[in-house]
PDB file of C-alpha atoms in Angstrom:
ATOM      1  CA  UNK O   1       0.000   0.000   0.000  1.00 55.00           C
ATOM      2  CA  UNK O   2      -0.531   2.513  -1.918  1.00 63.00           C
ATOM      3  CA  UNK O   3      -0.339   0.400  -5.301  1.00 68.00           C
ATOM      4  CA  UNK O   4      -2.138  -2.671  -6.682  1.00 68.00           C
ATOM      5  CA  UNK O   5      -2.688  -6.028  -5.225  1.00 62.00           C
ATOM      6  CA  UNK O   6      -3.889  -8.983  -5.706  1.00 63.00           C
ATOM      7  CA  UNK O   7      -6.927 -11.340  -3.403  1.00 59.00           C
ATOM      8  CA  UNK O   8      -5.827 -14.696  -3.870  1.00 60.00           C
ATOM      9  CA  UNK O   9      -8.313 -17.632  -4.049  1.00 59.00           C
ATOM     10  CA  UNK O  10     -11.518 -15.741  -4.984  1.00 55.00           C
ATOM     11  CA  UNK O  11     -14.093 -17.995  -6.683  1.00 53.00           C
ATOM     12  CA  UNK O  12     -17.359 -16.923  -8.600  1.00 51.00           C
ATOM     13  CA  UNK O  13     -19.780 -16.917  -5.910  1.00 53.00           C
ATOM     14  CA  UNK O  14     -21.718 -14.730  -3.848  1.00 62.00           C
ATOM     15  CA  UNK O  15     -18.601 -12.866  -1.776  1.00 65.00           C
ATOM     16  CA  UNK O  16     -18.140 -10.317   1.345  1.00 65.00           C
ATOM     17  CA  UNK O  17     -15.181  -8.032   1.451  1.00 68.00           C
ATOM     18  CA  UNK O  18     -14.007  -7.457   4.940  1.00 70.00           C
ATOM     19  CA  UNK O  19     -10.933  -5.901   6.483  1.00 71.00           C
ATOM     20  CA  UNK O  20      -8.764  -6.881   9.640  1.00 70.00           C
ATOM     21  CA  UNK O  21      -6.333  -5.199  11.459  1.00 73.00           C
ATOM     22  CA  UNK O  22      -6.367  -1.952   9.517  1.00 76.00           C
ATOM     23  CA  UNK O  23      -3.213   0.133  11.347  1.00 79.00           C
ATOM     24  CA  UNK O  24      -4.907   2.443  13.820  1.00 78.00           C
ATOM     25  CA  UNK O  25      -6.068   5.235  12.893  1.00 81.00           C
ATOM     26  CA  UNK O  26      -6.842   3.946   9.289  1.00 84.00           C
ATOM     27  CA  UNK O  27     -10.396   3.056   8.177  1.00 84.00           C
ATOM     28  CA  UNK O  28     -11.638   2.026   4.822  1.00 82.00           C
ATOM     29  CA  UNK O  29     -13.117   5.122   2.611  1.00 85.00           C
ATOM     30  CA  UNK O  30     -14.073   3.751  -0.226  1.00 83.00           C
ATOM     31  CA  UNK O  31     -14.412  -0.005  -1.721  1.00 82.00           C
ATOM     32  CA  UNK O  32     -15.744  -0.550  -5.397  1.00 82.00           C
ATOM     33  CA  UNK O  33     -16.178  -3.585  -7.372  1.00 79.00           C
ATOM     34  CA  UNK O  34     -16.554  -2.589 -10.419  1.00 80.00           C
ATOM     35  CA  UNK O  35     -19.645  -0.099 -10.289  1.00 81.00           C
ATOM     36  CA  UNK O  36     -20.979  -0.898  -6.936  1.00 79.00           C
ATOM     37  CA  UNK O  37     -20.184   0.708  -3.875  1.00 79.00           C
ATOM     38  CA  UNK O  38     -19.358  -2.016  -1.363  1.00 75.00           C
ATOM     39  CA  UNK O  39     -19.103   0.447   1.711  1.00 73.00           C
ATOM     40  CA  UNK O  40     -23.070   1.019   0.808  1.00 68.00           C
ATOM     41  CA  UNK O  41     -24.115  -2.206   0.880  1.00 65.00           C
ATOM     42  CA  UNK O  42     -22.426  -3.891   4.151  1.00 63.00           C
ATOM     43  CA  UNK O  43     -19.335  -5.385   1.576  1.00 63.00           C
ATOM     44  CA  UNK O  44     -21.825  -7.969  -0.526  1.00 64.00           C
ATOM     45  CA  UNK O  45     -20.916  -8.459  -3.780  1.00 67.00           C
ATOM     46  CA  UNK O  46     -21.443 -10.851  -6.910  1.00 65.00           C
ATOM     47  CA  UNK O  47     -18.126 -12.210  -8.322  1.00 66.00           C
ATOM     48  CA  UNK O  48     -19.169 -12.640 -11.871  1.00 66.00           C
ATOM     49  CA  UNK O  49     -16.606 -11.421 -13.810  1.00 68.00           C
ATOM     50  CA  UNK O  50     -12.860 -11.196 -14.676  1.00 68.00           C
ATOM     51  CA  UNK O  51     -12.437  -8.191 -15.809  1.00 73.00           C
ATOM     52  CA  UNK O  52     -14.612  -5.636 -13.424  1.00 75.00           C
ATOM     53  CA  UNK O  53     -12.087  -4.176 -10.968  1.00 76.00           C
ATOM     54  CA  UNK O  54     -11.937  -4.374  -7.023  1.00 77.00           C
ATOM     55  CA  UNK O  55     -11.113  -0.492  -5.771  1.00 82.00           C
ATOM     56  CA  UNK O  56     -10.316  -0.182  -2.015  1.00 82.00           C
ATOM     57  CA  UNK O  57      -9.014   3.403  -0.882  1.00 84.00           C
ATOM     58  CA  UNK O  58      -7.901   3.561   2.772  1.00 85.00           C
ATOM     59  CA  UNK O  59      -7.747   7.023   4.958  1.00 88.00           C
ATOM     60  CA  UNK O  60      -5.349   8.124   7.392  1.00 89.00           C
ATOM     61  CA  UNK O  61      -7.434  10.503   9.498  1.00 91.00           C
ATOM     62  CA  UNK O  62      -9.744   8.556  10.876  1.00 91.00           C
ATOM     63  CA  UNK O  63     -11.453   9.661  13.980  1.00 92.00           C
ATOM     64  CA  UNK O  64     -13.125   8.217  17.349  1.00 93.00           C
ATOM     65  CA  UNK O  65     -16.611   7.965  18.618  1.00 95.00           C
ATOM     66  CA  UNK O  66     -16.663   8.706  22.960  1.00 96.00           C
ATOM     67  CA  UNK O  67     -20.608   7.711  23.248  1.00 97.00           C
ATOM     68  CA  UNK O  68     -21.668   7.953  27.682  1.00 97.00           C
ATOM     69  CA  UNK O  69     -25.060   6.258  28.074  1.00 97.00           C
ATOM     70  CA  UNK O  70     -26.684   7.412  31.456  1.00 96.00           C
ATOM     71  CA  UNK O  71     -30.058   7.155  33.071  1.00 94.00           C
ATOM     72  CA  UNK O  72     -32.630   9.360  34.330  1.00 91.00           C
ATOM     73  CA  UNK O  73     -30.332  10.621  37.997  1.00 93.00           C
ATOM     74  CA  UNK O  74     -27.248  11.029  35.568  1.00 92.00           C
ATOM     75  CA  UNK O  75     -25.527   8.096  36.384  1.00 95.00           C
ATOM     76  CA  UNK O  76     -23.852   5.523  33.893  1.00 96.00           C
ATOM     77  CA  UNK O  77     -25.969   2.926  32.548  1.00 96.00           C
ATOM     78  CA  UNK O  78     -24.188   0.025  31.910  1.00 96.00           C
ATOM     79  CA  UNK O  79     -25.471  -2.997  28.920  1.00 96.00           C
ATOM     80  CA  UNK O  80     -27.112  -0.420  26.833  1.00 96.00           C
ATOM     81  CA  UNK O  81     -27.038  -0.855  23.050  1.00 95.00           C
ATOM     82  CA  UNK O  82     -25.793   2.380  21.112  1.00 97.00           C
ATOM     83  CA  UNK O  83     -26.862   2.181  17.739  1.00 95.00           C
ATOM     84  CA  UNK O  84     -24.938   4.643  15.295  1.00 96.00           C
ATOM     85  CA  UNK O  85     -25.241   5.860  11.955  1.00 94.00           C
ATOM     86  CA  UNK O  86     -23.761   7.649   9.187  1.00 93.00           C
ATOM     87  CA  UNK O  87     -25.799  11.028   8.924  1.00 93.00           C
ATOM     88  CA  UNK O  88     -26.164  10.959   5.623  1.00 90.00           C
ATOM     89  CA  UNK O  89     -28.603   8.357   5.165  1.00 90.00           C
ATOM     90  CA  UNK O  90     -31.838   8.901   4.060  1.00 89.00           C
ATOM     91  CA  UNK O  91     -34.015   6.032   4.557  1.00 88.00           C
ATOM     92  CA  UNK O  92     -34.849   2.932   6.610  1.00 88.00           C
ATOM     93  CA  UNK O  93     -33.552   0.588   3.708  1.00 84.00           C
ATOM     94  CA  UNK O  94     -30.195   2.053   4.270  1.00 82.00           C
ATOM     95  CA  UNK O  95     -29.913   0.901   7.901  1.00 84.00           C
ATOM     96  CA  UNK O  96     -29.753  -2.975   7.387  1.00 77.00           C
ATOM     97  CA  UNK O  97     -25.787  -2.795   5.774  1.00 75.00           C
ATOM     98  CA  UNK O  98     -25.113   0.890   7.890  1.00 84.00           C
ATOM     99  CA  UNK O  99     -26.271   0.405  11.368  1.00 89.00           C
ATOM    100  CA  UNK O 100     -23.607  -0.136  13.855  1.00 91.00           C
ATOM    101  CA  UNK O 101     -23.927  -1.176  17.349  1.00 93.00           C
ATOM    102  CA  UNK O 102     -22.003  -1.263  20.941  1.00 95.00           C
ATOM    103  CA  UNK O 103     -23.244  -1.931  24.126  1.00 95.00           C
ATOM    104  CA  UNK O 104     -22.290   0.459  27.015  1.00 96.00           C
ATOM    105  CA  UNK O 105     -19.813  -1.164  29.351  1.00 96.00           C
ATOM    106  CA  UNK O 106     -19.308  -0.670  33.575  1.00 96.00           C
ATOM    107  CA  UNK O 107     -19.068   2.858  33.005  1.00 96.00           C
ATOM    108  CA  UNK O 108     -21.780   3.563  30.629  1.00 96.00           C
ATOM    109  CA  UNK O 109     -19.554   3.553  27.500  1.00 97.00           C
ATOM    110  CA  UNK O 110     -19.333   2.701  24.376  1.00 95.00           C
ATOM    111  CA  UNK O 111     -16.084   3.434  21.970  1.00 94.00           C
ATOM    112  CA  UNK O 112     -16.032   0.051  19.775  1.00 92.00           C
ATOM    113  CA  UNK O 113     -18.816  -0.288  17.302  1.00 91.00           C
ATOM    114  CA  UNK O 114     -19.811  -3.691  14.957  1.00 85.00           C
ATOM    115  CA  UNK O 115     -21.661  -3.352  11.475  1.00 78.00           C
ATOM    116  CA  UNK O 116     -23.312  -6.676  11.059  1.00 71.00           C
ATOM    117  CA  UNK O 117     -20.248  -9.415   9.212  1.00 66.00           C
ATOM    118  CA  UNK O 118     -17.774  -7.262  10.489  1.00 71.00           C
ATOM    119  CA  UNK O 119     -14.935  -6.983  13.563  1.00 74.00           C
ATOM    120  CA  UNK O 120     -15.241  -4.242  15.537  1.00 82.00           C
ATOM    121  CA  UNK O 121     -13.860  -1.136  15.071  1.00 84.00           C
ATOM    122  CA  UNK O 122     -13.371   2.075  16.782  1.00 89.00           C
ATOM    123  CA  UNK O 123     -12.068   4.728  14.174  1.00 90.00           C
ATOM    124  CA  UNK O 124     -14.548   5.708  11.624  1.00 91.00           C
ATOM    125  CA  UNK O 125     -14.443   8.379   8.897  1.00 91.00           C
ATOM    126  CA  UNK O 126     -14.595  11.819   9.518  1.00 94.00           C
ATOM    127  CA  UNK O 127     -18.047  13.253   9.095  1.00 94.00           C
ATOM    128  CA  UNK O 128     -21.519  13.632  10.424  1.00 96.00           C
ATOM    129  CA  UNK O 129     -22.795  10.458  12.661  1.00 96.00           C
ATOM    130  CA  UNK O 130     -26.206   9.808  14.785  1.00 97.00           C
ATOM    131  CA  UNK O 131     -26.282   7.743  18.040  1.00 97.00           C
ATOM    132  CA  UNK O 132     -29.371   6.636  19.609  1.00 97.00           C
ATOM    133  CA  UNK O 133     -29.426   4.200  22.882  1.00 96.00           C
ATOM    134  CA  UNK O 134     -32.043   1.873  22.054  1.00 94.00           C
ATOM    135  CA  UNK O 135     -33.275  -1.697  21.956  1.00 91.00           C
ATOM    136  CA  UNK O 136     -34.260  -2.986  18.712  1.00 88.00           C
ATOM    137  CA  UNK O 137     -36.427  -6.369  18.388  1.00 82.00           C
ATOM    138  CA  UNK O 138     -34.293  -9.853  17.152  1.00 75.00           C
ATOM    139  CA  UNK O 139     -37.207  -9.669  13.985  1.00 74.00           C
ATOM    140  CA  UNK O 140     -35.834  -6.762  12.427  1.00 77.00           C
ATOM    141  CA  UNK O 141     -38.528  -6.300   9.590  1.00 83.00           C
ATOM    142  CA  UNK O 142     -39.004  -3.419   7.202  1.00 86.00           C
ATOM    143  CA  UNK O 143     -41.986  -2.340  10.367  1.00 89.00           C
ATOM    144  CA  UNK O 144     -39.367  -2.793  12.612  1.00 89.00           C
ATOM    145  CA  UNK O 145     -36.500  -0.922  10.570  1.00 89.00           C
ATOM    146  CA  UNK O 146     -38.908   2.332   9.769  1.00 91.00           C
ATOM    147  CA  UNK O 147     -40.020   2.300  13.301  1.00 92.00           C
ATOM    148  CA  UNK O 148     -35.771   3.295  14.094  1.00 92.00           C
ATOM    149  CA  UNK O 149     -35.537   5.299  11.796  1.00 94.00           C
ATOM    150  CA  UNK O 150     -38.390   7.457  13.142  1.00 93.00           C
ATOM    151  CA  UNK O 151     -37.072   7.315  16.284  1.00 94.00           C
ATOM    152  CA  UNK O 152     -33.405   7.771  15.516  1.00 95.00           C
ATOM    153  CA  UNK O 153     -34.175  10.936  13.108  1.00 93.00           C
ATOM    154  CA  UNK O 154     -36.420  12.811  15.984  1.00 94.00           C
ATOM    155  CA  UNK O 155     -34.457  11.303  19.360  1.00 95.00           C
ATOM    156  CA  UNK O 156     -30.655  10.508  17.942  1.00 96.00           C
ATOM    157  CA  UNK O 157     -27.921  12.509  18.734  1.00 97.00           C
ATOM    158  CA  UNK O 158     -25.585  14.496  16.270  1.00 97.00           C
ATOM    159  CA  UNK O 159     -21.648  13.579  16.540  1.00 97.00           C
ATOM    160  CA  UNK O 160     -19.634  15.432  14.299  1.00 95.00           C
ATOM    161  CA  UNK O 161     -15.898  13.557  13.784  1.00 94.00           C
ATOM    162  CA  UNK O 162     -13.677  15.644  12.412  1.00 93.00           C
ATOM    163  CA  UNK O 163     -10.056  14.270  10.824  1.00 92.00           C
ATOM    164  CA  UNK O 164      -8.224  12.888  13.331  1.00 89.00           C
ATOM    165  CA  UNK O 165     -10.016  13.773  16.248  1.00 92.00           C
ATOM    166  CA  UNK O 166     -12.803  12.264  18.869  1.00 93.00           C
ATOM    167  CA  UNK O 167     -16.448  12.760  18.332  1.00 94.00           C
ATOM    168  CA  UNK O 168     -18.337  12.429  21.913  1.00 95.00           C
ATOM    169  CA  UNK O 169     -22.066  12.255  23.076  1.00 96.00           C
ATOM    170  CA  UNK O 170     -23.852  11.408  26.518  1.00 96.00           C
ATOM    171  CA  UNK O 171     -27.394   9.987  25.639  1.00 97.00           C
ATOM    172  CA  UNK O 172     -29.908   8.200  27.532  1.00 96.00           C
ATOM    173  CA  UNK O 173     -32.114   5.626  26.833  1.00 94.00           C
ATOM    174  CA  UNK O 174     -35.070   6.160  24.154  1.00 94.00           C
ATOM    175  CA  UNK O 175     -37.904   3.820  23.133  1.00 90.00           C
ATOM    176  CA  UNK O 176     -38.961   3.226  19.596  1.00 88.00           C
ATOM    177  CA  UNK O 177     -41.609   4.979  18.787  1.00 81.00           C
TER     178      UNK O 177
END
């Protein structure tokens, strides 16, 4: 890195791009297999042909996400799931392959954040972000999905994460609504 690479073993099937151990600091900002955007759509991606190209550009100045969950006296809440998004989404089918989640630890906090199929990770791109401590239900329908997104857009809290810096928030709990 920087240059061109090559993925050994690949096979024409159904595939899901995922990266380990990026050096820290360093998040993925853009991954593109031919004409799809793979950062859009959780890293899913039809291996069909040859000649369509695999584009991954990496960033530097990645930044941190400091959420504090606490309850109604103040105090931290501890087991809480912080759901966070990227604020530019704008609708409920975007949440299924952009919805990240961490649960609150001892100390009501939350710094490392999952997308479904993928490790945690606690450096994210700079730019606007929502967080929203919530439950959401195992059966995450489309009812279920527009229900968040309701709540997330009226209830979630703003982090802006500038280059190289730490976004933080102190929520509280919501309920879908």
């Amino acid at each position: 890195i920087p240059g061109k690479f090559k993925l050994p073993n690949l096979h024409f099937d159904r595939e899901l791009l995922r990266f380990n151990n990026l050096p820290d600091g360093w998040y993925v900002k853009r991954a593109m297999w031919d004409t799809q955007d793979l950062i859009q759509n959780g890293g899913r991606f039809m291996l069909d042909r040859t000649d369509a190209p695999l584009k991954v550009v990496v960033g530097t100045d990645g930044g941190r996400i400091h959420v504090t969950v606490v309850d109604a006296k103040g105090e931290p809440a501890s087991g809480k799931r912080v759901n966070l998004i990227p604020g530019n989404l704008t609708s409920a089918q975007q949440l299924v392959a952009r919805l990240s989640s961490c649960y609150s630890d001892d100390q009501g906090v939350c710094t490392i954040f999952t997308l479904p199929n993928e490790t945690p990770r606690s450096v994210f791109a700079p730019g606007d972000y929502v967080v929203m401590a919530a439950e959401i239900p195992y059966n995450q329908s489309s009812d279920v999905m527009d229900l968040f997104w309701r709540t997330i857009q009226s209830k979630g809290t703003k982090i802006k994460l500038q280059p190289g810096s730490s976004g933080e928030a102190s929520i509280k709990q919501e309920v879908l609504r």
